[in-house]
mmCIF file of C-alpha atoms in Angstrom:
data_model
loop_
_atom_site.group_PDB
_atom_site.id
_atom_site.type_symbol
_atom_site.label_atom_id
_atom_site.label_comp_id
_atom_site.label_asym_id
_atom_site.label_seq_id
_atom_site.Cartn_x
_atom_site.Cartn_y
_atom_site.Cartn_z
ATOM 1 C CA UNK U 30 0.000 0.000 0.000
ATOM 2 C CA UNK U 31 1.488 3.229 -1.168
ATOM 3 C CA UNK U 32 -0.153 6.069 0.721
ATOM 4 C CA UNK U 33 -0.728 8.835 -1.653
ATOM 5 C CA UNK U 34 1.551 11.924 -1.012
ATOM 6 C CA UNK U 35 -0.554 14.425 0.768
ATOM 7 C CA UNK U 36 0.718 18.070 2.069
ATOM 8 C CA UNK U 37 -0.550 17.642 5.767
ATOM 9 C CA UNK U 38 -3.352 20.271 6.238
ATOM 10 C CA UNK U 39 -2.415 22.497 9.459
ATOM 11 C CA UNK U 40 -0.289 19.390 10.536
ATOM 12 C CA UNK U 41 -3.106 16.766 10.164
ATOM 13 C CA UNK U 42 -2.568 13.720 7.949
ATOM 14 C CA UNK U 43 -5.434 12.333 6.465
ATOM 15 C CA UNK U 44 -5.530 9.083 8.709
ATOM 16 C CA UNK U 45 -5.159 11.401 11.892
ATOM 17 C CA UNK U 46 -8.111 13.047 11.155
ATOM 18 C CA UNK U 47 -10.405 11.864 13.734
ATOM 19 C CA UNK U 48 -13.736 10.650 12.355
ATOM 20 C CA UNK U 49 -15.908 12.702 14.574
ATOM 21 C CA UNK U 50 -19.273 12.016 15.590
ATOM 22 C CA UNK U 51 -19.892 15.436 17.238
ATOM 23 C CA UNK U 52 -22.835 17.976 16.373
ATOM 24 C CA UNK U 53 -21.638 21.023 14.091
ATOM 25 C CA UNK U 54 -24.178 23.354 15.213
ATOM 26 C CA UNK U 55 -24.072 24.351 18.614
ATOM 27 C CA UNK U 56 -25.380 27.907 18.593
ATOM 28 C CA UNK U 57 -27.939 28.560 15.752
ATOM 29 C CA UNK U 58 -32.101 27.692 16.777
ATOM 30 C CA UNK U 59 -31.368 24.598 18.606
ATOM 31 C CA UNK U 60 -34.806 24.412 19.378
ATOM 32 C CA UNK U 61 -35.625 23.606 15.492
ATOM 33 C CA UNK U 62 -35.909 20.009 14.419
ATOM 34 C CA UNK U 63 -33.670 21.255 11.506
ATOM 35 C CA UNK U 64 -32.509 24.766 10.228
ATOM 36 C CA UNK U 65 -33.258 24.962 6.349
ATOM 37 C CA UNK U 66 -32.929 28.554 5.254
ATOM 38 C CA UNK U 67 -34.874 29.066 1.856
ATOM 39 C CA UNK U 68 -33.690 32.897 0.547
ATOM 40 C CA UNK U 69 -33.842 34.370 -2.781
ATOM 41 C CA UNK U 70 -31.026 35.953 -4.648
ATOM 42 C CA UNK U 71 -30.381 38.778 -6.035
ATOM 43 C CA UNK U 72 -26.936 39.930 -7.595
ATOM 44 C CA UNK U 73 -24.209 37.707 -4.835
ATOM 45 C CA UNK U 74 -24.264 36.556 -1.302
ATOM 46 C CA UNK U 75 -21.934 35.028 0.473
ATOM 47 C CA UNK U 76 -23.290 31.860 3.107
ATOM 48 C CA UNK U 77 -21.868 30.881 6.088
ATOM 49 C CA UNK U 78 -21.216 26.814 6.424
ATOM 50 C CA UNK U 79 -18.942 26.479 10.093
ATOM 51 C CA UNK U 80 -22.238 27.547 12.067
ATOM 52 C CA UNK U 81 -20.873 30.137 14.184
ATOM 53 C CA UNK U 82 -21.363 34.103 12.336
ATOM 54 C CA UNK U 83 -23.690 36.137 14.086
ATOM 55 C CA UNK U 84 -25.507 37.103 10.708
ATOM 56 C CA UNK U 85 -26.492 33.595 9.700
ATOM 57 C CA UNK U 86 -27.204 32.216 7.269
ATOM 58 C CA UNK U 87 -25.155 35.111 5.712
ATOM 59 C CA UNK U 88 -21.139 34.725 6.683
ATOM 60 C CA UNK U 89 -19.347 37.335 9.006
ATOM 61 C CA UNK U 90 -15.834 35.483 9.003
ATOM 62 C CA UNK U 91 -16.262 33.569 12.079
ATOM 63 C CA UNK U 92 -14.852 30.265 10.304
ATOM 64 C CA UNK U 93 -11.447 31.711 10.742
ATOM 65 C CA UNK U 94 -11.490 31.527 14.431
ATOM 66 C CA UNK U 95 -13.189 27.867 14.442
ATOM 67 C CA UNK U 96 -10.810 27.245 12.121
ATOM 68 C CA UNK U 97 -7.982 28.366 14.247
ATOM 69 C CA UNK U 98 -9.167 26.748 16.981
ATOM 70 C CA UNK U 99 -9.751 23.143 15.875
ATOM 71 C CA UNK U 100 -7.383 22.983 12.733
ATOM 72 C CA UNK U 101 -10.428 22.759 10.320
ATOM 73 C CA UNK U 102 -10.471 24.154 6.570
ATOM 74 C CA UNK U 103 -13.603 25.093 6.409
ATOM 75 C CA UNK U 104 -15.036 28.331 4.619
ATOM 76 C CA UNK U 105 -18.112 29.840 3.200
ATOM 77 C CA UNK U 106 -20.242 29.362 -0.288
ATOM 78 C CA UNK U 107 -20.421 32.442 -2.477
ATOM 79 C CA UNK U 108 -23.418 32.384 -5.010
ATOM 80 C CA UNK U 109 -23.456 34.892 -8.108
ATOM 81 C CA UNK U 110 -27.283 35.069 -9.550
ATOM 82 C CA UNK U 111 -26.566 34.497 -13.039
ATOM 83 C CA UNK U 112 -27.714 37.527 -15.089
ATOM 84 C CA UNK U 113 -29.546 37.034 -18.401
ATOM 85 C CA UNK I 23 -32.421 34.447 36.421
ATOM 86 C CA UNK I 24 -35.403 32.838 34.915
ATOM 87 C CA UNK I 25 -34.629 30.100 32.496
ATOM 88 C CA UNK I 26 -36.378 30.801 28.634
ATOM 89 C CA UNK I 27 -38.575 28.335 28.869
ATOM 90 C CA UNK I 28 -37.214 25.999 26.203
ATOM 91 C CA UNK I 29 -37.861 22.628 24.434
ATOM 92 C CA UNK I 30 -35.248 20.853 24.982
ATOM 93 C CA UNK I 31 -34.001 19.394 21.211
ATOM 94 C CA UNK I 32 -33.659 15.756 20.710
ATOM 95 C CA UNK I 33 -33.432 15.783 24.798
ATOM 96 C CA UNK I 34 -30.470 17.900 24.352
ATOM 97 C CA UNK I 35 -31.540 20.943 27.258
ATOM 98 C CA UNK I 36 -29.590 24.479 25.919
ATOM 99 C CA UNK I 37 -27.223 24.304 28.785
ATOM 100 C CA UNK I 38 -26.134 20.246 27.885
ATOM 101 C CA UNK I 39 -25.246 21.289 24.132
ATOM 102 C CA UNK I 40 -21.759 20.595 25.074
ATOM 103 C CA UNK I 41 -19.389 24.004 23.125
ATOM 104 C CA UNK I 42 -17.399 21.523 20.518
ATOM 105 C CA UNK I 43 -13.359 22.716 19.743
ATOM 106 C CA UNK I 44 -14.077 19.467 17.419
ATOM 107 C CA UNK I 45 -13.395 20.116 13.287
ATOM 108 C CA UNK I 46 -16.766 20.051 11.450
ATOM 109 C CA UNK I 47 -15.056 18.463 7.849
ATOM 110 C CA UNK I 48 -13.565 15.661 8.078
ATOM 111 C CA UNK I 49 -14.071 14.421 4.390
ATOM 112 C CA UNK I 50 -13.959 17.671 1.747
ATOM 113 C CA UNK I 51 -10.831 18.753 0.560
ATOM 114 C CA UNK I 52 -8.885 17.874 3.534
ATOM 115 C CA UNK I 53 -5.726 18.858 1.710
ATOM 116 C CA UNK I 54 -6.903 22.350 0.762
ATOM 117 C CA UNK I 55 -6.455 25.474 3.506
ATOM 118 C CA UNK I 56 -9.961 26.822 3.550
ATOM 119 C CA UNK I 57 -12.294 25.208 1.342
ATOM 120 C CA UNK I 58 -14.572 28.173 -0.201
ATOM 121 C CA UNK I 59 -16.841 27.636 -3.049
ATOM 122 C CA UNK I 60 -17.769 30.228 -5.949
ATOM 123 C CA UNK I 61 -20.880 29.127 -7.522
ATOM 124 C CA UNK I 62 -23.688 30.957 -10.515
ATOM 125 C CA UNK I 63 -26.669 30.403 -9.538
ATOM 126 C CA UNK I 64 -29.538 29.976 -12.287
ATOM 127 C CA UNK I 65 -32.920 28.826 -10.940
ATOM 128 C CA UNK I 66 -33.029 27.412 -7.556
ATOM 129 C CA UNK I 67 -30.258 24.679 -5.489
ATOM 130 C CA UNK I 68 -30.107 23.412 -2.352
ATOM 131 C CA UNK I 69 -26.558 23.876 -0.883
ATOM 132 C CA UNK I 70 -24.920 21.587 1.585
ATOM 133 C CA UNK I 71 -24.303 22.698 5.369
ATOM 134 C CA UNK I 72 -23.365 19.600 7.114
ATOM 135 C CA UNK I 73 -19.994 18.775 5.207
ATOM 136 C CA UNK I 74 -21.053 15.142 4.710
ATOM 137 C CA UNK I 75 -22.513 15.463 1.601
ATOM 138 C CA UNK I 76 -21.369 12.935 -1.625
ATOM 139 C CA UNK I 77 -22.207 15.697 -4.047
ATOM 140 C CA UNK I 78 -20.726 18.782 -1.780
ATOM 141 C CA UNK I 79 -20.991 21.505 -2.205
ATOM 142 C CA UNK I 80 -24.865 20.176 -3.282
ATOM 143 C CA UNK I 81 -26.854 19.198 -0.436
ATOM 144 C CA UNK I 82 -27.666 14.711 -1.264
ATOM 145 C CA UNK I 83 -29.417 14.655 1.817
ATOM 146 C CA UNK I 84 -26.616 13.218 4.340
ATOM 147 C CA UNK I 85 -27.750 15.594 7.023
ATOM 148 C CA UNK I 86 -30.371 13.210 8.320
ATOM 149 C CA UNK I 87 -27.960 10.327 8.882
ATOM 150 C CA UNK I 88 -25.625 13.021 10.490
ATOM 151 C CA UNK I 89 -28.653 14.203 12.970
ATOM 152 C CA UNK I 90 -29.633 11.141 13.820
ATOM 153 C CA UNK I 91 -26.420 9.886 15.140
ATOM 154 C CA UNK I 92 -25.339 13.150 16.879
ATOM 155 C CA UNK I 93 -28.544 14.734 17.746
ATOM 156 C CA UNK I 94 -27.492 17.895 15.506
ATOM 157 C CA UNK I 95 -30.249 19.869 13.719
ATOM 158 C CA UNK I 96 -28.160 21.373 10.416
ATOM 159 C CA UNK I 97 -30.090 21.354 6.987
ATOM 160 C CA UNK I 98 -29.264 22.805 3.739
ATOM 161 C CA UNK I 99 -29.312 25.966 2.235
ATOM 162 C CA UNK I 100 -31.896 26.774 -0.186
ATOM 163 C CA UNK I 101 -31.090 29.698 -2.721
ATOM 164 C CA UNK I 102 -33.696 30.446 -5.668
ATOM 165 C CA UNK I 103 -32.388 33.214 -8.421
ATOM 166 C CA UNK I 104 -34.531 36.503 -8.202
ATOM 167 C CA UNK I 105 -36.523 36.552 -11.271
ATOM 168 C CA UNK I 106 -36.363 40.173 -13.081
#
């Protein structure tokens, strides 16, 4: 078995990755049986995917401190409304 | 101090949502520093949010298996294109 030659991310190979089986959201309506956001688009947005901004479902940035803080990678989705 | 008066989710009382340091990806990109999506959005699409998805960064519907083993509540993002 050759393992594939992988640049550790933030020091963590692939295998070390712990397979977590943790809840992501720990802030946002916890009260809801799920939080499905349904928003129309006009020109670009950009959507917040760690959980944690305090505009949500819009992002504010706050995946660079959860990021910091747990070695992560993740980041947000930015959606253009294609124009005719 | 009087308590909100909450539901507790999935038995999970506000106070007993224990704050995760854990990462929320551990599949998508592991490799890449911050893993930030540009999409054009024609019509409508239902974005992932829970990180587990096989067609990330569309939602397939893995949230539900994710819930139901961590007690979590995320669900996708729905985004329809402003019609002129």
């Amino acid at each position: 078995f050759a393992p594939r030659a992988t640049r550790p991310s933030a020091g963590l190979a692939h295998s070390r990755v712990r397979m977590q089986a943790e809840r992501i959201n720990t802030q946002i309506d916890l009260d809801s049986p799920k939080v499905v956001n349904m928003l129309e688009l006009e020109g670009k947005a950009v959507y917040c995917r760690c959980w944690k901004s305090a505009t949500f479902p819009l992002c504010n940035g706050a995946h660079a401190k959860h990021n910091e803080a747990t070695g992560d990678n993740v980041g947000p989705l930015i959606v253009t409304a294609k124009k005719d």
